[in-house]
PDB file of C-alpha atoms in Angstrom:
ATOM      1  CA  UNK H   1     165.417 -11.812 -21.877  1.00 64.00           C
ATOM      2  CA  UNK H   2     163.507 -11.087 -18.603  1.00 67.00           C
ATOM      3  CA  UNK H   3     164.883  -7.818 -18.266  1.00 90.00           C
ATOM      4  CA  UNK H   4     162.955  -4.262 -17.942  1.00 95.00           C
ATOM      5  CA  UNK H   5     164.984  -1.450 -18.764  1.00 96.00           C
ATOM      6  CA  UNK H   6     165.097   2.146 -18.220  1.00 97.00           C
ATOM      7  CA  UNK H   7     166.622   4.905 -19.331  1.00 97.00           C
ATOM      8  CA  UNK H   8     167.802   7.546 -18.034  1.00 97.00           C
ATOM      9  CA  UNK H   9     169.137   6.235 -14.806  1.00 95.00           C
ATOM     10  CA  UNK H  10     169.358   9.916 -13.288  1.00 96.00           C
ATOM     11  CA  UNK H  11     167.883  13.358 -14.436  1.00 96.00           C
ATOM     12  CA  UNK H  12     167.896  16.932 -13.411  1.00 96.00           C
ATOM     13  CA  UNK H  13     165.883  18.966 -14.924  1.00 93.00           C
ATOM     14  CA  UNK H  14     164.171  22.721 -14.161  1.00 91.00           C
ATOM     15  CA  UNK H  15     160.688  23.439 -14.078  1.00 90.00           C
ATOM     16  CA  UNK H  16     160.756  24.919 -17.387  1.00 89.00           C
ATOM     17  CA  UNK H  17     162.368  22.000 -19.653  1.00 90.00           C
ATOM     18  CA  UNK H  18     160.536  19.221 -21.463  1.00 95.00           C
ATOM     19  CA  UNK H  19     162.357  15.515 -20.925  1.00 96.00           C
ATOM     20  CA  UNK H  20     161.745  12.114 -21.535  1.00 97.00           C
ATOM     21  CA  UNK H  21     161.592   8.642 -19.764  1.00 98.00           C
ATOM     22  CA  UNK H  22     162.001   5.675 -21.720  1.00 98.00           C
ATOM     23  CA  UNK H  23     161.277   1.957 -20.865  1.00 98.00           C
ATOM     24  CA  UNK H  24     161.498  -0.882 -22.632  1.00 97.00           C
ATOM     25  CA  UNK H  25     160.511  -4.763 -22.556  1.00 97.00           C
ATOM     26  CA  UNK H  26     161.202  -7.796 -24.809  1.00 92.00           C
ATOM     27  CA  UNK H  27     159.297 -10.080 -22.838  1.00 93.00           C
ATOM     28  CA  UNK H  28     156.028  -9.735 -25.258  1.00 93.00           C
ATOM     29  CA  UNK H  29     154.277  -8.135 -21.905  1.00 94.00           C
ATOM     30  CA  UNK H  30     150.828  -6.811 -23.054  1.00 94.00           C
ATOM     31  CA  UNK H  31     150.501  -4.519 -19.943  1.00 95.00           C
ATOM     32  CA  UNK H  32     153.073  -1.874 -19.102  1.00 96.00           C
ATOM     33  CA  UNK H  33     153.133   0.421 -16.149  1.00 96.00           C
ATOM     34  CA  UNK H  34     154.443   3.712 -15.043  1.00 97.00           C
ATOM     35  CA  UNK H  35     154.825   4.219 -10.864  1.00 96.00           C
ATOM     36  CA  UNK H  36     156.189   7.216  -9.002  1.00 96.00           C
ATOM     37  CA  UNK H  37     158.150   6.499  -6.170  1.00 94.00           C
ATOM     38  CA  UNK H  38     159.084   8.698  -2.818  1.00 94.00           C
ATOM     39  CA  UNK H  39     161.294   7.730   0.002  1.00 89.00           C
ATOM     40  CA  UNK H  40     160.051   5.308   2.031  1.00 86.00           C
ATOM     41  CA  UNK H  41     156.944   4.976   0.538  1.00 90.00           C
ATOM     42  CA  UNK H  42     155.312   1.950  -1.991  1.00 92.00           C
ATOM     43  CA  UNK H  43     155.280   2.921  -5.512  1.00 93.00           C
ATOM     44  CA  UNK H  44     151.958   4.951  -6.482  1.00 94.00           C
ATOM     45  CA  UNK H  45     150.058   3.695  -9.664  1.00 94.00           C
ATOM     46  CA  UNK H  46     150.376   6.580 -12.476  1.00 96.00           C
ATOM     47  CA  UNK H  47     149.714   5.280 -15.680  1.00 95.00           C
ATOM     48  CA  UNK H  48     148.765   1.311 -17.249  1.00 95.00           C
ATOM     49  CA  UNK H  49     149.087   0.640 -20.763  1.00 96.00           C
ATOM     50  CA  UNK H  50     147.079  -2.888 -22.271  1.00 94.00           C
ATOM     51  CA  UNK H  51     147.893  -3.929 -25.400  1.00 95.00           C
ATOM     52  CA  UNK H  52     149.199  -0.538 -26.256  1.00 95.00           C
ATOM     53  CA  UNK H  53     146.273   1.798 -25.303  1.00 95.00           C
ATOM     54  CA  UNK H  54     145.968   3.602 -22.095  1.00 94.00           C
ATOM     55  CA  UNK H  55     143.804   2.080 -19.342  1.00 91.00           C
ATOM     56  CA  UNK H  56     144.411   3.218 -16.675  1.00 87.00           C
ATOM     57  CA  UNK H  57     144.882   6.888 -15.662  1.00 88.00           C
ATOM     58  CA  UNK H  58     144.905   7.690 -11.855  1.00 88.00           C
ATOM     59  CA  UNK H  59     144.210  10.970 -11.931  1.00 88.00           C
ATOM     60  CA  UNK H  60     147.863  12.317 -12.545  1.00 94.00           C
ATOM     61  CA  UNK H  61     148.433  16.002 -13.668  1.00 94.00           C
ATOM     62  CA  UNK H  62     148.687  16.693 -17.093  1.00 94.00           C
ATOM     63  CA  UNK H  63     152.389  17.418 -17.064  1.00 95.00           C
ATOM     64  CA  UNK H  64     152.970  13.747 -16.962  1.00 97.00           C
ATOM     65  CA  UNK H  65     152.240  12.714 -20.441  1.00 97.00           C
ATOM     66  CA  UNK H  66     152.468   8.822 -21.128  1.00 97.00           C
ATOM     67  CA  UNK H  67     152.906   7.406 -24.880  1.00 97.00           C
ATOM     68  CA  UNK H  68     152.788   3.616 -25.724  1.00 96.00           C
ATOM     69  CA  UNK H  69     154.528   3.863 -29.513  1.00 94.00           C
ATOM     70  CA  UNK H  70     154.674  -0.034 -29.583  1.00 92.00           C
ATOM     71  CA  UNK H  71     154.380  -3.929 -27.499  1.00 90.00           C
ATOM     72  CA  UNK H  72     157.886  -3.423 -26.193  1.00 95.00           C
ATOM     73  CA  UNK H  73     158.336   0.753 -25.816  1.00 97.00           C
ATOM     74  CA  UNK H  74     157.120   2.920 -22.827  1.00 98.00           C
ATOM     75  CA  UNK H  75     157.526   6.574 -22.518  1.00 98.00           C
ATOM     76  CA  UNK H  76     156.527   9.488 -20.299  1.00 98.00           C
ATOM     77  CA  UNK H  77     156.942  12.666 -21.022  1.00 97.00           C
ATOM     78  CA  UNK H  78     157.542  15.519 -18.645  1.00 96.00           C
ATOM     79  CA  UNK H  79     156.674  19.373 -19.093  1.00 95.00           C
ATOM     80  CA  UNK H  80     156.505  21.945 -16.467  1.00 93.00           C
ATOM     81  CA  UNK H  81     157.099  19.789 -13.393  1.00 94.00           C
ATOM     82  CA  UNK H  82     157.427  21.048  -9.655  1.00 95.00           C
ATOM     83  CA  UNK H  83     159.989  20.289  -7.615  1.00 95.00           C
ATOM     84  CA  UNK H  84     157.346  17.852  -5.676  1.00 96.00           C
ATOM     85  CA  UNK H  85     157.758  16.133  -8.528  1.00 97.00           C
ATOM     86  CA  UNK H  86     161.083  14.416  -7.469  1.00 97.00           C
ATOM     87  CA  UNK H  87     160.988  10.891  -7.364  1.00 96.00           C
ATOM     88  CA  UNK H  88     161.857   7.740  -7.910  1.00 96.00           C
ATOM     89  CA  UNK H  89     160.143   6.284 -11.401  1.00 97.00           C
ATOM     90  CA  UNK H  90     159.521   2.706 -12.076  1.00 97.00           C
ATOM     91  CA  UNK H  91     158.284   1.464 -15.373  1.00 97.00           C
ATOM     92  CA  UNK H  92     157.250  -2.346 -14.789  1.00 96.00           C
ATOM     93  CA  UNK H  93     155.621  -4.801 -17.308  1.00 95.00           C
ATOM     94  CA  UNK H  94     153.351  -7.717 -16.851  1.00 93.00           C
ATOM     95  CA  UNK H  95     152.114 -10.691 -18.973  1.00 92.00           C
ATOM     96  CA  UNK H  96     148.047  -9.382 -19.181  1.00 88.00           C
ATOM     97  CA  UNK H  97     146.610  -6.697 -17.633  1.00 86.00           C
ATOM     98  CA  UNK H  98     143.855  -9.261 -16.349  1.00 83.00           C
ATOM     99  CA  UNK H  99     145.317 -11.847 -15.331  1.00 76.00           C
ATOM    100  CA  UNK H 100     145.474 -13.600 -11.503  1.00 71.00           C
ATOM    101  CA  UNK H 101     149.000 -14.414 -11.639  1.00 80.00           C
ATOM    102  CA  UNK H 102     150.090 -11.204 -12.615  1.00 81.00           C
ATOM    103  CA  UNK H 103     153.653 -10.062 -11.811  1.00 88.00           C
ATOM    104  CA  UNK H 104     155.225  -7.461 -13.128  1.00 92.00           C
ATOM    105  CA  UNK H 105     158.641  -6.961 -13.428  1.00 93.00           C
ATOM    106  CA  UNK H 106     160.361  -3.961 -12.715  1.00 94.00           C
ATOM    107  CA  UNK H 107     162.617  -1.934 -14.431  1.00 95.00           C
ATOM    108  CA  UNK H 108     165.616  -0.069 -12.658  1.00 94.00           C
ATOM    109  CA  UNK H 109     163.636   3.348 -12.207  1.00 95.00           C
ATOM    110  CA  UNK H 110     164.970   6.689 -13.422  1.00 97.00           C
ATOM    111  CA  UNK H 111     165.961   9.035 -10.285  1.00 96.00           C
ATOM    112  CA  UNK H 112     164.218  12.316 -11.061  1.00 97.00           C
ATOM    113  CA  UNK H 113     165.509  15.632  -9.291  1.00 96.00           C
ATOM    114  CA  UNK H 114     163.432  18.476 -10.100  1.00 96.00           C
ATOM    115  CA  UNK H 115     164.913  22.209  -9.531  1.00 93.00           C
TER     116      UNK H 115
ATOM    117  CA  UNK P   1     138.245   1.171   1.228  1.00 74.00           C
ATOM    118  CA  UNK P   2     141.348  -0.758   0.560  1.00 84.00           C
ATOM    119  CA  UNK P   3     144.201  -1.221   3.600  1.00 91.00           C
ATOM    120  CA  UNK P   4     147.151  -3.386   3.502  1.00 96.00           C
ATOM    121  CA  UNK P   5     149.059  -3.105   6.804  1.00 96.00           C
ATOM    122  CA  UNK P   6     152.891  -4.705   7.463  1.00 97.00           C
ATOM    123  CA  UNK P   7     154.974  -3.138  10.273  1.00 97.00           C
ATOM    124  CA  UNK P   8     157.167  -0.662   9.355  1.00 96.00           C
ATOM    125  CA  UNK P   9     160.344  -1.786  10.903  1.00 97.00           C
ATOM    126  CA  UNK P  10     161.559  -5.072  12.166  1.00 98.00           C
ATOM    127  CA  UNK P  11     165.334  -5.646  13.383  1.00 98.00           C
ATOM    128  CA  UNK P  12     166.475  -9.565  13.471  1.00 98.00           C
ATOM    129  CA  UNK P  13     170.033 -11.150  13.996  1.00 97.00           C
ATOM    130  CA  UNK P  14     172.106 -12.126  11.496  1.00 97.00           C
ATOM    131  CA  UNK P  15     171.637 -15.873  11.062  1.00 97.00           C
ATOM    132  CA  UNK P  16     168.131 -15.886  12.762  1.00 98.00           C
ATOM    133  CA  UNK P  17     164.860 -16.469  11.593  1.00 98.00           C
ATOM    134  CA  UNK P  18     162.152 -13.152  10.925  1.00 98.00           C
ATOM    135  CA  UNK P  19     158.514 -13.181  10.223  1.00 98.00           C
ATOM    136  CA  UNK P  20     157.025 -10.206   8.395  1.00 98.00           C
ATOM    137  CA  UNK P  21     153.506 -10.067   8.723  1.00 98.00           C
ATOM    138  CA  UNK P  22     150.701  -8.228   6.076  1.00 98.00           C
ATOM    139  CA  UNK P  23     147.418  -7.915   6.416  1.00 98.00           C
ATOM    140  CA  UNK P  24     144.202  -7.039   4.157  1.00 97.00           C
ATOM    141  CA  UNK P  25     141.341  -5.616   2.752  1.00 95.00           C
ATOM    142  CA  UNK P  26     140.777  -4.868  -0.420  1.00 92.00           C
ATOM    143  CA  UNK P  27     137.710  -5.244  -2.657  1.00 88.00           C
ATOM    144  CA  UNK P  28     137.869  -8.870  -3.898  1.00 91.00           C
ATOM    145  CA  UNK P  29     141.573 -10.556  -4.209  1.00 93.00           C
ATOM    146  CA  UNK P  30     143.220 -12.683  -6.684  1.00 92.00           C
ATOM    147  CA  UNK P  31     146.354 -13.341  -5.089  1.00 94.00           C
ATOM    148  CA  UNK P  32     149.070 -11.762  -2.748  1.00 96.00           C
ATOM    149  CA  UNK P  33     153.038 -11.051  -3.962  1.00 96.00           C
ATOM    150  CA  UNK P  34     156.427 -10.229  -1.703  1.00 97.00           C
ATOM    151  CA  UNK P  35     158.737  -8.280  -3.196  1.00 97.00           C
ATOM    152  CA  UNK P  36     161.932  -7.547  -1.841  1.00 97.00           C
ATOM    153  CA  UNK P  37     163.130  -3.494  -2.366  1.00 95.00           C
ATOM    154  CA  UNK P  38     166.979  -2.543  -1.989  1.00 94.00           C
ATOM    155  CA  UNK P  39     167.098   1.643  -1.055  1.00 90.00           C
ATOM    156  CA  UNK P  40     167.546   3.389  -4.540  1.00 86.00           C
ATOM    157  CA  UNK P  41     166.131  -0.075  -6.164  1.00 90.00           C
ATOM    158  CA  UNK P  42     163.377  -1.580  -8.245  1.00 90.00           C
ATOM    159  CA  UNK P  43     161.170  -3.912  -6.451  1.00 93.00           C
ATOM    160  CA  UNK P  44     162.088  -7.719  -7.500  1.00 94.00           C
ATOM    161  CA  UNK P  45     159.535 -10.575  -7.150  1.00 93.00           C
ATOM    162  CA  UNK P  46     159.635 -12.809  -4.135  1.00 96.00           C
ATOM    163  CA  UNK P  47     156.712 -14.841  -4.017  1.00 95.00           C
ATOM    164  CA  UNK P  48     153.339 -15.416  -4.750  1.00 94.00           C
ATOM    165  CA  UNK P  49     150.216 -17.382  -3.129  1.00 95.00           C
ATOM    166  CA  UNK P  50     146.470 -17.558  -3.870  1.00 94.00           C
ATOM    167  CA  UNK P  51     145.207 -20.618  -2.165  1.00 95.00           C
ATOM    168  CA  UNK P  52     145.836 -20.900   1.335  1.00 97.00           C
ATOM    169  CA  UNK P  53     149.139 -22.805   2.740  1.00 97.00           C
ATOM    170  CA  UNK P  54     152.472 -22.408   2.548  1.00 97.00           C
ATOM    171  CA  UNK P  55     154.695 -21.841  -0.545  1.00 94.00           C
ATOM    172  CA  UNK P  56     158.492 -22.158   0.416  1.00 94.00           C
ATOM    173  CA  UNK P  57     161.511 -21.328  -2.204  1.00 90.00           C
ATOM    174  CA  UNK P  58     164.573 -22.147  -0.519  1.00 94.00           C
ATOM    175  CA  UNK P  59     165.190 -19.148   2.854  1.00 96.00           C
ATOM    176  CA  UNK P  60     162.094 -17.508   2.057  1.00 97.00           C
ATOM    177  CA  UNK P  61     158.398 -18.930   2.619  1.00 97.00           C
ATOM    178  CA  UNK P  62     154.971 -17.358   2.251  1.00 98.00           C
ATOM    179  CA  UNK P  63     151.980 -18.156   3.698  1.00 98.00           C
ATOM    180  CA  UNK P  64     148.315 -17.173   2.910  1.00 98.00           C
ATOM    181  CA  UNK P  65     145.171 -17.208   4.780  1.00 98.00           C
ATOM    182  CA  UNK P  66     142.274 -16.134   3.113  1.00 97.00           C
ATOM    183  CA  UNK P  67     139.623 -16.466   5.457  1.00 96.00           C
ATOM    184  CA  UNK P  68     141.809 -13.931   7.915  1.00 96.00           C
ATOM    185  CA  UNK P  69     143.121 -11.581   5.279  1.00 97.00           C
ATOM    186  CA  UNK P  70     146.341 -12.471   6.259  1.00 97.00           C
ATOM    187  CA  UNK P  71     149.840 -13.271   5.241  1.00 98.00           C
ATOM    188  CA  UNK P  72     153.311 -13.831   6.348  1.00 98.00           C
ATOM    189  CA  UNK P  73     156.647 -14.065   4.439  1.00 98.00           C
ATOM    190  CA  UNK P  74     159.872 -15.951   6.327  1.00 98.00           C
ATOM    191  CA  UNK P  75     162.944 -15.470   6.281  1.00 98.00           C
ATOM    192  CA  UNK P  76     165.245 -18.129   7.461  1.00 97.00           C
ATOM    193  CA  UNK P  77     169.185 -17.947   8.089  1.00 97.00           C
ATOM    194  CA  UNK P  78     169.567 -14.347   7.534  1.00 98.00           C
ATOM    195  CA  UNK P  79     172.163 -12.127   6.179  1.00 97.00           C
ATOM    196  CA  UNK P  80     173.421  -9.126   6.020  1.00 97.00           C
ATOM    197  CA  UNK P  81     172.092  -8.568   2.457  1.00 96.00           C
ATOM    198  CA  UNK P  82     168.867  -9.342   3.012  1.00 98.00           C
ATOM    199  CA  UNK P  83     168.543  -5.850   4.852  1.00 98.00           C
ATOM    200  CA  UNK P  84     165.761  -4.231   2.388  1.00 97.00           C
ATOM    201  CA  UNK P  85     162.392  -3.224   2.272  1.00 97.00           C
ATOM    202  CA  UNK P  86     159.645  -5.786   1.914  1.00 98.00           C
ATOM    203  CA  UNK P  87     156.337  -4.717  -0.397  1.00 97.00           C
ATOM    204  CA  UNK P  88     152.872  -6.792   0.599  1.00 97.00           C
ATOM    205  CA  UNK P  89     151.179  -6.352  -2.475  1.00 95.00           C
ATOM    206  CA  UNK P  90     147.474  -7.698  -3.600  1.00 94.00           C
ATOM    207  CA  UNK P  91     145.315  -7.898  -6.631  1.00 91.00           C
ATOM    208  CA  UNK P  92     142.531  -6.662  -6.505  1.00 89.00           C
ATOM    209  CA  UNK P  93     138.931  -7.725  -7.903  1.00 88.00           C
ATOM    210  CA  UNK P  94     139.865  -5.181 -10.844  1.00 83.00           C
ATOM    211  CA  UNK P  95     143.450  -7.385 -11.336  1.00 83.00           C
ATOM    212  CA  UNK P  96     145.324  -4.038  -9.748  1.00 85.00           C
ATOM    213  CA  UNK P  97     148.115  -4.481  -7.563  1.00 88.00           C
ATOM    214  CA  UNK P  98     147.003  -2.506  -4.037  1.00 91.00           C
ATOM    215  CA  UNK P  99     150.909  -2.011  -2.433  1.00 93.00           C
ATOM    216  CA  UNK P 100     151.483  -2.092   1.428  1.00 95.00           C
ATOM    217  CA  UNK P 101     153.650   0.875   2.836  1.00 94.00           C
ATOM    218  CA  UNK P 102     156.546  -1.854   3.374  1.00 96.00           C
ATOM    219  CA  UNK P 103     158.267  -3.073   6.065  1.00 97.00           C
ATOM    220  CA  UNK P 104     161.654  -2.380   6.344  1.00 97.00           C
ATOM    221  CA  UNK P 105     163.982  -5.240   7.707  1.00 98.00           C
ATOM    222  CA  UNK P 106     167.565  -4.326   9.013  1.00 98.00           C
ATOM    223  CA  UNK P 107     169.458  -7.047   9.804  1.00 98.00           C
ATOM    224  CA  UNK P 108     172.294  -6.793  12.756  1.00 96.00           C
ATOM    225  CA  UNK P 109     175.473  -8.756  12.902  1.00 94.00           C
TER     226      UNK P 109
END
């Protein structure tokens, strides 16, 4: 199985509701990654789970709330967002977090719409 | 600071050949990936080099020069689905991927 996946596909959601993005891996990937998207841009480093705890935070507001509940699960949580907020997300998995050949493998992203 | 740069549009023939070029500076590097991104898509792996040279799997080839901070990816015999986005990413000295803006390829009949 070398398949990320991701779930939901598409959301809507107001500014006021709480909602959920899950991933999920069976690779045995130690490192797991959450990336926001925009149009025609590269995907922007938000979160990086290692071996279950969070490493790396790049500075992203605190209404993105990532949870790593085991090896193979990836969540992010979303209260109060802003309609800037709209995005693609990817969630993406690699082998080791340090590692040179390091490539991670991308899930089908969740198209967020925020109203 | 950290700069990958790849053009931002190329337009080639179907059936021709296209070169998309990236280059780089980031602090340290352990290696450079391609990955190819479909509009509305995840990104899905290419290729991958860290010495210098040439690494070719089947239409597509990379190549990797360290010394210049640079790197190519080819694509030979196009067609009409390889019209996509295509992500110039490196790792940097702290294993992080640093992404290029991407370079997107449409391909004419």
């Amino acid at each position: 199985d070398t398949e990320v996946t991701q779930t939901p596909k598409h959301l809507v959601m107001g500014m006021t509701n709480k909602k959920s993005l899950k991933c999920e891996q069976h690779m045995g990937h130690r490192a797991m990654y959450w990336y926001k998207q925009k149009a025609k841009k590269p995907p922007e480093l938000m979160f990086v789970y290692s071996y279950e705890k969070l490493s790396i935070n790049e500075s992203v507001p605190s209404r993105f709330s990532p949870e790593c509940p085991n090896s193979s699960l990836l969540n992010l949580h979303l209260h109060a967002l802003q309609p800037e907020d709209s995005a693609l997300y990817l969630c993406a998995s690699s082998q080791e977090l340090t590692s040179t050949y390091n490539e991670q493998f991308f899930g089908p992203g969740t198209r967020l719409t925020v109203l | 600071g950290q700069n990958i740069d790849q053009p931002t549009e190329m337009t080639a023939t179907e059936g021709a050949i296209v070169q998309i070029n990236c280059t780089y500076q980031t602090s340290g590097f352990n290696g450079l990936f391609w990955y190819q991104q479909h509009a509305g898509e995840a990104p899905t792996f290419l290729s991958y080099n860290v010495l210098d040279g040439l690494e070719e799997k089947g239409r597509f080839s990379s190549f990797l020069s360290r010394s210049k901070g640079y790197s190519y990816l080819l694509l030979k015999e196009l067609q009409m689905k390889d019209s996509a986005s295509y992500l110039c990413a490196v790792v940097d000295s702290n294993y992080q991927l640093i992404w290029g803006a991407g370079t997107k390829l449409i391909i004419k009949p």
